[in-house]
mmCIF file of C-alpha atoms and ligand atoms in Angstrom:
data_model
loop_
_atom_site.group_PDB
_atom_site.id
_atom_site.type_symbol
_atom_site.label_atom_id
_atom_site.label_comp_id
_atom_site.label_asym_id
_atom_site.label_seq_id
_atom_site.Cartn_x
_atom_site.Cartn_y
_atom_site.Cartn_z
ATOM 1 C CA UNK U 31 0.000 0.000 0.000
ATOM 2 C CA UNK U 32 1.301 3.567 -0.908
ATOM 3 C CA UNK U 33 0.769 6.152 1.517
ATOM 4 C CA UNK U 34 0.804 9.803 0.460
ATOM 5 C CA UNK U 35 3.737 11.098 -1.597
ATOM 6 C CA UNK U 36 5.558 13.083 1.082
ATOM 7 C CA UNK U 37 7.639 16.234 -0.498
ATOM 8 C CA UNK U 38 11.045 14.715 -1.205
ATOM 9 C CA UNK U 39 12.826 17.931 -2.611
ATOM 10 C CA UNK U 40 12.587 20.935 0.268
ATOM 11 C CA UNK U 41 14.923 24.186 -0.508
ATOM 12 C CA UNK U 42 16.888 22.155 -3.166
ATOM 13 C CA UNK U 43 18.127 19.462 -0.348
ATOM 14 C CA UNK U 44 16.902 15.736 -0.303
ATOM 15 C CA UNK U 45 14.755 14.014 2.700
ATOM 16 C CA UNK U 46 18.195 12.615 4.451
ATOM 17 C CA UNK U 47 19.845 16.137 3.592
ATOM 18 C CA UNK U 48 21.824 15.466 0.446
ATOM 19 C CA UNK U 49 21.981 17.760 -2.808
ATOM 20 C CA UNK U 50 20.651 16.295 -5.695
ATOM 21 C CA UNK U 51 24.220 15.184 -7.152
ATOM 22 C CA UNK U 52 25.261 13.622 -3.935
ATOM 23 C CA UNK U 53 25.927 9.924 -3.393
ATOM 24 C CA UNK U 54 25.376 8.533 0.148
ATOM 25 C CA UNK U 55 28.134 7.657 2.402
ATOM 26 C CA UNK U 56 30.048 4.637 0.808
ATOM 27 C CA UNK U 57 31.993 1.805 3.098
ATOM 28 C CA UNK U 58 33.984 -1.072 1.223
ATOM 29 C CA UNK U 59 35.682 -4.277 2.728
ATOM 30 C CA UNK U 60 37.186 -6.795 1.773
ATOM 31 C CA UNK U 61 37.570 -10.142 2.721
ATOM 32 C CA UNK U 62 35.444 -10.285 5.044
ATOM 33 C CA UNK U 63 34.354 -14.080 4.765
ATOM 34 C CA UNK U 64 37.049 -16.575 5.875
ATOM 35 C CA UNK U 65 35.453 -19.601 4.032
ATOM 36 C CA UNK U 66 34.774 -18.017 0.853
ATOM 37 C CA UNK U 67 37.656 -17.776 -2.089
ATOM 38 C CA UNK U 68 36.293 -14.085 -2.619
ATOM 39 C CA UNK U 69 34.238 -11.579 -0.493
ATOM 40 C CA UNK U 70 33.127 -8.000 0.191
ATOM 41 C CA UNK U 71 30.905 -5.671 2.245
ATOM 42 C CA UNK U 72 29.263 -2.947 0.820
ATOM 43 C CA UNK U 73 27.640 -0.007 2.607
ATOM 44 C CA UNK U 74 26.222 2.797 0.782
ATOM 45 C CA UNK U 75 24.004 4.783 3.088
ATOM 46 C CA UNK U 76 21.317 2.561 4.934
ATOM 47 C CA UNK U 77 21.907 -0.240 2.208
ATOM 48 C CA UNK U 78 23.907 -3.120 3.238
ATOM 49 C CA UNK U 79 25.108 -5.669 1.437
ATOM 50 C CA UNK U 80 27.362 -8.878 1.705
ATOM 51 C CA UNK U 81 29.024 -10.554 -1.345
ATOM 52 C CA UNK U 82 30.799 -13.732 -1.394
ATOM 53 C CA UNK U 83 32.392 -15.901 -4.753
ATOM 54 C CA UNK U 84 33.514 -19.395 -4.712
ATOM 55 C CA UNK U 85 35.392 -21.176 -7.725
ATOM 56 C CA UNK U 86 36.745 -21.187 -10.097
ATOM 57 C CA UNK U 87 35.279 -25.184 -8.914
ATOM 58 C CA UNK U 88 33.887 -27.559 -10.288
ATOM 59 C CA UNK U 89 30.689 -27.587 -11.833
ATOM 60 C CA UNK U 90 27.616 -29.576 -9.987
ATOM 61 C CA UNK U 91 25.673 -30.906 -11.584
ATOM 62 C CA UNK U 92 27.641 -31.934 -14.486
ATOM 63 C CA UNK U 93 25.427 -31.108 -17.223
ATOM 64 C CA UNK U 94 25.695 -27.273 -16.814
ATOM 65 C CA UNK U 95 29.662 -26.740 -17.900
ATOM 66 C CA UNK U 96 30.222 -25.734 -20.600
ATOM 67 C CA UNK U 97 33.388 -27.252 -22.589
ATOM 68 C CA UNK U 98 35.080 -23.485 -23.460
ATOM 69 C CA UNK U 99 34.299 -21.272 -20.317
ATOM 70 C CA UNK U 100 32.878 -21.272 -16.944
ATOM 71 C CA UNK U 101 29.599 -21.148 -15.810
ATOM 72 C CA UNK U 102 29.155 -17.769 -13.832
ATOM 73 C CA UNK U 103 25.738 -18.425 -11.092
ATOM 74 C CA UNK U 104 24.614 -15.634 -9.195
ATOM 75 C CA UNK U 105 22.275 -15.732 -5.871
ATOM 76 C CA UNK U 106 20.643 -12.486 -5.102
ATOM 77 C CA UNK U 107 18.202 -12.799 -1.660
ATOM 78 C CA UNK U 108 17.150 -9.958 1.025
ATOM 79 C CA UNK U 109 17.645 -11.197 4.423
ATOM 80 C CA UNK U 110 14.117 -11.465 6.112
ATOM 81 C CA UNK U 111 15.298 -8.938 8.410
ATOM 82 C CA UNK U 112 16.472 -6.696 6.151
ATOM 83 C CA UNK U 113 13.553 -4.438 5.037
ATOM 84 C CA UNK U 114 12.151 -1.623 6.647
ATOM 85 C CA UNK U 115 8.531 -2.775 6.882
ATOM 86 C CA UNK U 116 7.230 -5.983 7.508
ATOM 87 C CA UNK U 117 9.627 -9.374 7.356
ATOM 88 C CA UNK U 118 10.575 -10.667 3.923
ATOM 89 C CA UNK U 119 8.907 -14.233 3.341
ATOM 90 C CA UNK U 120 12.521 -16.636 3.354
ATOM 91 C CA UNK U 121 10.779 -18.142 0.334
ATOM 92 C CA UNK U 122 12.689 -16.652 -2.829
ATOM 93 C CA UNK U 123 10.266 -14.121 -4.900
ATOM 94 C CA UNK U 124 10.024 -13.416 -8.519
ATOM 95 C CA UNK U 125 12.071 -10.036 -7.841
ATOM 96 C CA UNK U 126 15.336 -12.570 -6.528
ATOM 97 C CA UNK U 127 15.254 -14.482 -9.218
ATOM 98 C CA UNK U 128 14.690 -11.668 -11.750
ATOM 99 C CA UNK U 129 17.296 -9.513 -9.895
ATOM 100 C CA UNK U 130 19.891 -12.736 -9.211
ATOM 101 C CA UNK U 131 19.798 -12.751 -13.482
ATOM 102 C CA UNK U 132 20.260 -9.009 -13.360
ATOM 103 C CA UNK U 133 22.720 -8.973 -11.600
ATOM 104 C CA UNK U 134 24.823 -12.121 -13.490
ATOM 105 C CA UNK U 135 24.325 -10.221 -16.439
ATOM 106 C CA UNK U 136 26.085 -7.052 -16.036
ATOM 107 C CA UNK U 137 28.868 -8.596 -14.361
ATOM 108 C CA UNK U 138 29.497 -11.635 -17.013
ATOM 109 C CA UNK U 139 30.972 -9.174 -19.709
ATOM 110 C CA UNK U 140 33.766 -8.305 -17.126
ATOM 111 C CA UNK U 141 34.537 -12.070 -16.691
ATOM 112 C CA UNK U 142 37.324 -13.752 -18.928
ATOM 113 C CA UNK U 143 35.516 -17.096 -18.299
ATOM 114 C CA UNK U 144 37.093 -18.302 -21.267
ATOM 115 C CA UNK U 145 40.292 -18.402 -18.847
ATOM 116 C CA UNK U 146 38.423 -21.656 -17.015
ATOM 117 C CA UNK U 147 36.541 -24.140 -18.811
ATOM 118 C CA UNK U 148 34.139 -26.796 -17.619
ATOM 119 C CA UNK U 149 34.137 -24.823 -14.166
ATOM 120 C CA UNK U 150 31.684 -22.433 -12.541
ATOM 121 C CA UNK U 151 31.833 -19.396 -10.453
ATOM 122 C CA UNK U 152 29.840 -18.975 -8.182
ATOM 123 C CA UNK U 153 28.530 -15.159 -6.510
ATOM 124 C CA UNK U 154 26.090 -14.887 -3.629
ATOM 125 C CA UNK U 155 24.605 -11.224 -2.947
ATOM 126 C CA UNK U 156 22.897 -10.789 0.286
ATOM 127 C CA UNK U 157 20.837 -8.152 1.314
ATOM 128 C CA UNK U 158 21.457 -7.524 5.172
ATOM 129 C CA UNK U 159 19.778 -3.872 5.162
ATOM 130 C CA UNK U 160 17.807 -2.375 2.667
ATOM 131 C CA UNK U 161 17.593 0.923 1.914
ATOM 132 C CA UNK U 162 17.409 1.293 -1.888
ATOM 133 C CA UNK U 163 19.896 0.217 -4.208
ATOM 134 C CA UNK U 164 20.302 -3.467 -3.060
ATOM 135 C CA UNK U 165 21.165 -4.514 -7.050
ATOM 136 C CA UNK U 166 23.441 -1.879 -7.615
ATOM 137 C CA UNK U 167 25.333 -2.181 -4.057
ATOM 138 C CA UNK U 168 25.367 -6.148 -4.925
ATOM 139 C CA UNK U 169 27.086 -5.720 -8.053
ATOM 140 C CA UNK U 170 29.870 -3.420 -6.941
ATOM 141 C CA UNK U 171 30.092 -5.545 -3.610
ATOM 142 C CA UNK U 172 30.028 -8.793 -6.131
ATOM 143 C CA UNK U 173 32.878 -7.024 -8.661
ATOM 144 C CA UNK U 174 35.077 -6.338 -5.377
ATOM 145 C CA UNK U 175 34.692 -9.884 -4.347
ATOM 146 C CA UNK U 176 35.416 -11.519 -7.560
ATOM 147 C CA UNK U 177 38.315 -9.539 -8.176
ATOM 148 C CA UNK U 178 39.449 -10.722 -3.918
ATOM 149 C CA UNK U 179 38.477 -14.369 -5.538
ATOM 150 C CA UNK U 180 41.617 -13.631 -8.226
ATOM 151 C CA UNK U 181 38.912 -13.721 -10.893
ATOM 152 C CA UNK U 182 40.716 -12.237 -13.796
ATOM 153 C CA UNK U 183 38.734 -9.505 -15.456
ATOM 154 C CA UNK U 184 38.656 -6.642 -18.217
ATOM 155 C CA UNK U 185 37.931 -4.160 -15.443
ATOM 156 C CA UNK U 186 35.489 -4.031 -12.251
ATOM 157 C CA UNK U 187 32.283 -3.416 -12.587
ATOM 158 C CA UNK U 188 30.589 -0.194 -10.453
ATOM 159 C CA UNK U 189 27.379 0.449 -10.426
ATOM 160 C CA UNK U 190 24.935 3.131 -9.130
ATOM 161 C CA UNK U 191 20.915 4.536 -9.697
ATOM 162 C CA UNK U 192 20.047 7.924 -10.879
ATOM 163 C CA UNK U 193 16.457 8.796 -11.337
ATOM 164 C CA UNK U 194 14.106 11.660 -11.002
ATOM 165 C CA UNK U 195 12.237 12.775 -7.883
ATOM 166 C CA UNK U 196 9.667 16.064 -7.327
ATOM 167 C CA UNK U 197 11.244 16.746 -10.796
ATOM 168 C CA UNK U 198 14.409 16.914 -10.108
ATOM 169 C CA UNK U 199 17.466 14.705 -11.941
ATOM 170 C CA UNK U 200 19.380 12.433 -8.598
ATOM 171 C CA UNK U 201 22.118 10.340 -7.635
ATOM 172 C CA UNK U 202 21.762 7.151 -5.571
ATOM 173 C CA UNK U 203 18.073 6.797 -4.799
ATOM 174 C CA UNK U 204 17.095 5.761 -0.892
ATOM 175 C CA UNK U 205 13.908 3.510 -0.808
ATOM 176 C CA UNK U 206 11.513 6.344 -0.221
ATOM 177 C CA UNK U 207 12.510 8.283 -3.090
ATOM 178 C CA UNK U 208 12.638 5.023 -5.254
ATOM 179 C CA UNK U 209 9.184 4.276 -4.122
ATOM 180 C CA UNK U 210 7.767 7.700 -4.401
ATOM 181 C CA UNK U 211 10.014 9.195 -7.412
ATOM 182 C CA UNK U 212 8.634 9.361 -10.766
ATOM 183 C CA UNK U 213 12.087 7.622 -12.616
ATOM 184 C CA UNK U 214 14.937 4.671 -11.063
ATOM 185 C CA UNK U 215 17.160 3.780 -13.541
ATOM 186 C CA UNK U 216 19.893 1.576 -12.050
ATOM 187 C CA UNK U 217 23.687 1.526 -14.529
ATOM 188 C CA UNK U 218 26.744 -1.094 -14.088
ATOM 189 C CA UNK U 219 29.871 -0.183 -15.802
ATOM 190 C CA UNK U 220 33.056 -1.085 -16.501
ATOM 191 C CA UNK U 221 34.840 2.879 -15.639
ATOM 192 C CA UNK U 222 37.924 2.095 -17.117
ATOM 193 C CA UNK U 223 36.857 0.724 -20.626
ATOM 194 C CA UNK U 224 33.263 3.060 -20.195
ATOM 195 C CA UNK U 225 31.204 0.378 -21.205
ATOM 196 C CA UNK U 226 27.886 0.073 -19.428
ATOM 197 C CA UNK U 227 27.023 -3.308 -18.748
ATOM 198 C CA UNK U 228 23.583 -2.910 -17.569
ATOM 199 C CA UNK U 229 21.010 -0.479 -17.633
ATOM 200 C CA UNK U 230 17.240 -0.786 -16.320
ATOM 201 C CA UNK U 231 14.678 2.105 -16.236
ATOM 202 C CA UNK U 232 11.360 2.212 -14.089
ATOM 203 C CA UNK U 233 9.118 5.234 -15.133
ATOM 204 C CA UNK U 234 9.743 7.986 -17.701
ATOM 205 C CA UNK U 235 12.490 10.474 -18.639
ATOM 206 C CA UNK U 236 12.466 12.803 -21.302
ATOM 207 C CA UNK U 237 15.650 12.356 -23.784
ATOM 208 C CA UNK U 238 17.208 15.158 -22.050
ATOM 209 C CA UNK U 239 16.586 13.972 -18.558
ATOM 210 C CA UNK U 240 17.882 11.103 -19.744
ATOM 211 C CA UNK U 241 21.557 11.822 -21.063
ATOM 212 C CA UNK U 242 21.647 14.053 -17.667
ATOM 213 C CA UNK U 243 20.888 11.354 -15.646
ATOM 214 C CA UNK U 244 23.302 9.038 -17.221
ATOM 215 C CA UNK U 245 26.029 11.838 -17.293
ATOM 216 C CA UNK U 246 25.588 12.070 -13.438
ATOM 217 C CA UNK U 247 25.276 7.697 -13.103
ATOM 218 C CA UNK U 248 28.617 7.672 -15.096
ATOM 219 C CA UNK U 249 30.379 10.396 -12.407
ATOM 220 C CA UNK U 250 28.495 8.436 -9.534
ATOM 221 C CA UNK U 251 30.134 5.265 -10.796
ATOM 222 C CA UNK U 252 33.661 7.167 -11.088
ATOM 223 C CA UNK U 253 33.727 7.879 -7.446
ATOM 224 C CA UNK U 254 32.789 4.685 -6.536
ATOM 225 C CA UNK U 255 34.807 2.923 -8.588
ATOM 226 C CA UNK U 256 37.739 4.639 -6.663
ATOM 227 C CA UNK U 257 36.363 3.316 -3.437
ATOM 228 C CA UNK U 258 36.719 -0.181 -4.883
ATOM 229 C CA UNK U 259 39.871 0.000 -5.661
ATOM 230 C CA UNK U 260 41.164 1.344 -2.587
ATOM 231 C CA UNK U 261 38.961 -1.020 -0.312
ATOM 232 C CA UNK U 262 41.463 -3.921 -2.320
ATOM 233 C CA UNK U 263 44.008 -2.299 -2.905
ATOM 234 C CA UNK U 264 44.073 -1.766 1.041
ATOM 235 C CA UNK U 265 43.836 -5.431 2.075
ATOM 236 C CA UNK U 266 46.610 -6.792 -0.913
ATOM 237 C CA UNK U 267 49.473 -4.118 -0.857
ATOM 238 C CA UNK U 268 49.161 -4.312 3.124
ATOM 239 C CA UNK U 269 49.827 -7.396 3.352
ATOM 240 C CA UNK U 270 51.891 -7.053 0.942
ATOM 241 C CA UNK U 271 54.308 -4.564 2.785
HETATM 242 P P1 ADP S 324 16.808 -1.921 -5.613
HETATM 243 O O1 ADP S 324 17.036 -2.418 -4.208
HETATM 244 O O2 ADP S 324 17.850 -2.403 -6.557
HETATM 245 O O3 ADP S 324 16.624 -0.417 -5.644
HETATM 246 P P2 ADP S 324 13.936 -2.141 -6.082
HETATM 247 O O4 ADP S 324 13.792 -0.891 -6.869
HETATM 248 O O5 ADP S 324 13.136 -3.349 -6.459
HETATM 249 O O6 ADP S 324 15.467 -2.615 -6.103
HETATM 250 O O7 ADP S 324 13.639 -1.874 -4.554
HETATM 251 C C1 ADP S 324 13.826 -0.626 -3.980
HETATM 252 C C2 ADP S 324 13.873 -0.766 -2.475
HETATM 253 O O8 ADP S 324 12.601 -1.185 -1.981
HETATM 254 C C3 ADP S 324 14.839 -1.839 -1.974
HETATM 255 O O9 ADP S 324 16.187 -1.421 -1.942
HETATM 256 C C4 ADP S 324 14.290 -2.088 -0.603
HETATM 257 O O10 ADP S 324 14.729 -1.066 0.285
HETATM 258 C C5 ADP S 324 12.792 -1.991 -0.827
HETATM 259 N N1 ADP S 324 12.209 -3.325 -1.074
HETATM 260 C C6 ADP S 324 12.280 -4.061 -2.195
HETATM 261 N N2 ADP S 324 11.659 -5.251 -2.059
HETATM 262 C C7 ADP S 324 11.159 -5.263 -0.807
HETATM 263 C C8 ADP S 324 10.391 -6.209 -0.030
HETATM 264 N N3 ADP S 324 10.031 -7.385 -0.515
HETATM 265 N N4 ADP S 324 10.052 -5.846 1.209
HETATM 266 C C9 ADP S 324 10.403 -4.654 1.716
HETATM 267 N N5 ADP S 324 11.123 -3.724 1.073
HETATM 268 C C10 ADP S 324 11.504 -4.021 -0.171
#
């Protein structure tokens, strides 16, 4: 049930006090499963999410490898304790499995699968706290983890939502201005090579809103992108030294 559209734009600042070009506040770590070959936390404002990679291993059952590349799987699920409102059901919904295939898909193109055949890799996203974003702050958490996993890739892949609330063109929606904004449109790219690997729109832009909106994704993604390569960057040349 939708309650009233509250005013989400008041004297040019957002509801939780942010400018309308603003991402939220962004936390990356790595490696924070011991049992997993790859893993990352990702916080971006009140979203929170948990991404862990296993493989290259082998491929059960045996009828999914493939002879010239590995399988890549993805798992996408929202802890029941994770929403705002009431529990989430345990049982996996349509949006999981829609987003789990989302998700798979725009990070596959960063994946030189070729480099394994007859295996599969193997990415689990969990939602621990949602605040809006969950499929973009599982991709970037999943990228991070993959590249912990020594998954060789083209480049990382970052992703972030734009969209338009009260009218106005924004960065890095929070669940109430997803659910009461007129436009989400979540983007994955690969910054370094700037090829967007996915790109989903709910509602209407106009063409111009549009190339604003992905102007401001693509600088959204840049920062971000940044804080992913620090985050590893700060567990491997640590250690290192
Ligand atoms: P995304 O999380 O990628 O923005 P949606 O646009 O589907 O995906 O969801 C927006 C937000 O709505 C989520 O981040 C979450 O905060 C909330 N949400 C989604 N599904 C549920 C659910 N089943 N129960 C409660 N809140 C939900």
């Amino acid at each position: 049930m939708k309650l009233s559209k509250p005013q989400l734009i008041v004297n040019g600042k957002r509801i939780d006090g942010r400018g309308p070009q603003d991402l939220r506040q962004i936390k990356i770590e790595v490696g924070v499963l011991k049992n997993a070959d790859g893993s990352a936390l990702v916080e971006i404002g009140g979203t929170k999410v948990l991404a862990a990679v296993y493989g290259p291993r082998e491929v059960v059952p045996r009828h999914q490898e493939q002879v010239d590349r590995a399988i890549i799987r993805c798992r996408y699920r929202m802890l029941s304790f994770s929403t705002l409102g009431e529990r989430k059901s345990p049982a996996p919904t349509r949006r999981e499995i829609e987003l789990s295939k989302v998700i798979r898909e725009a990070l596959e193109p960063a994946v030189l699968s070729m480099q394994f055949p007859r295996a599969a890799i193997d990415i689990f996203v969990e939602v621990i706290n949602a605040d809006g974003g969950t499929r973009t702050a599982g991709i970037t958490a999943a990228s991070v983890a993959l590249a912990d996993a020594g998954i060789p890739m083209l480049d990382l892949v970052t992703a972030v939502a734009v969209g338009k609330v009260d009218g106005v063109i924004v960065l890095d929606l929070n669940e109430i201005e997803d659910m009461y904004g007129e436009a989400d449109m979540p983007i994955a790219a690969m910054p370094s090579l700037k090829r967007i690997t996915m790109i989903q729109l709910n509602g209407v832009l106009t063409p111009d809103e549009f190339k604003k909106a992905l102007a401001l994704a693509l600088e959204g993604i840049d920062k971000i992108y940044q804080l992913q390569k620090e985050a590893l960057r700060k567990k491997y040349v640590e250690i290192e030294e």
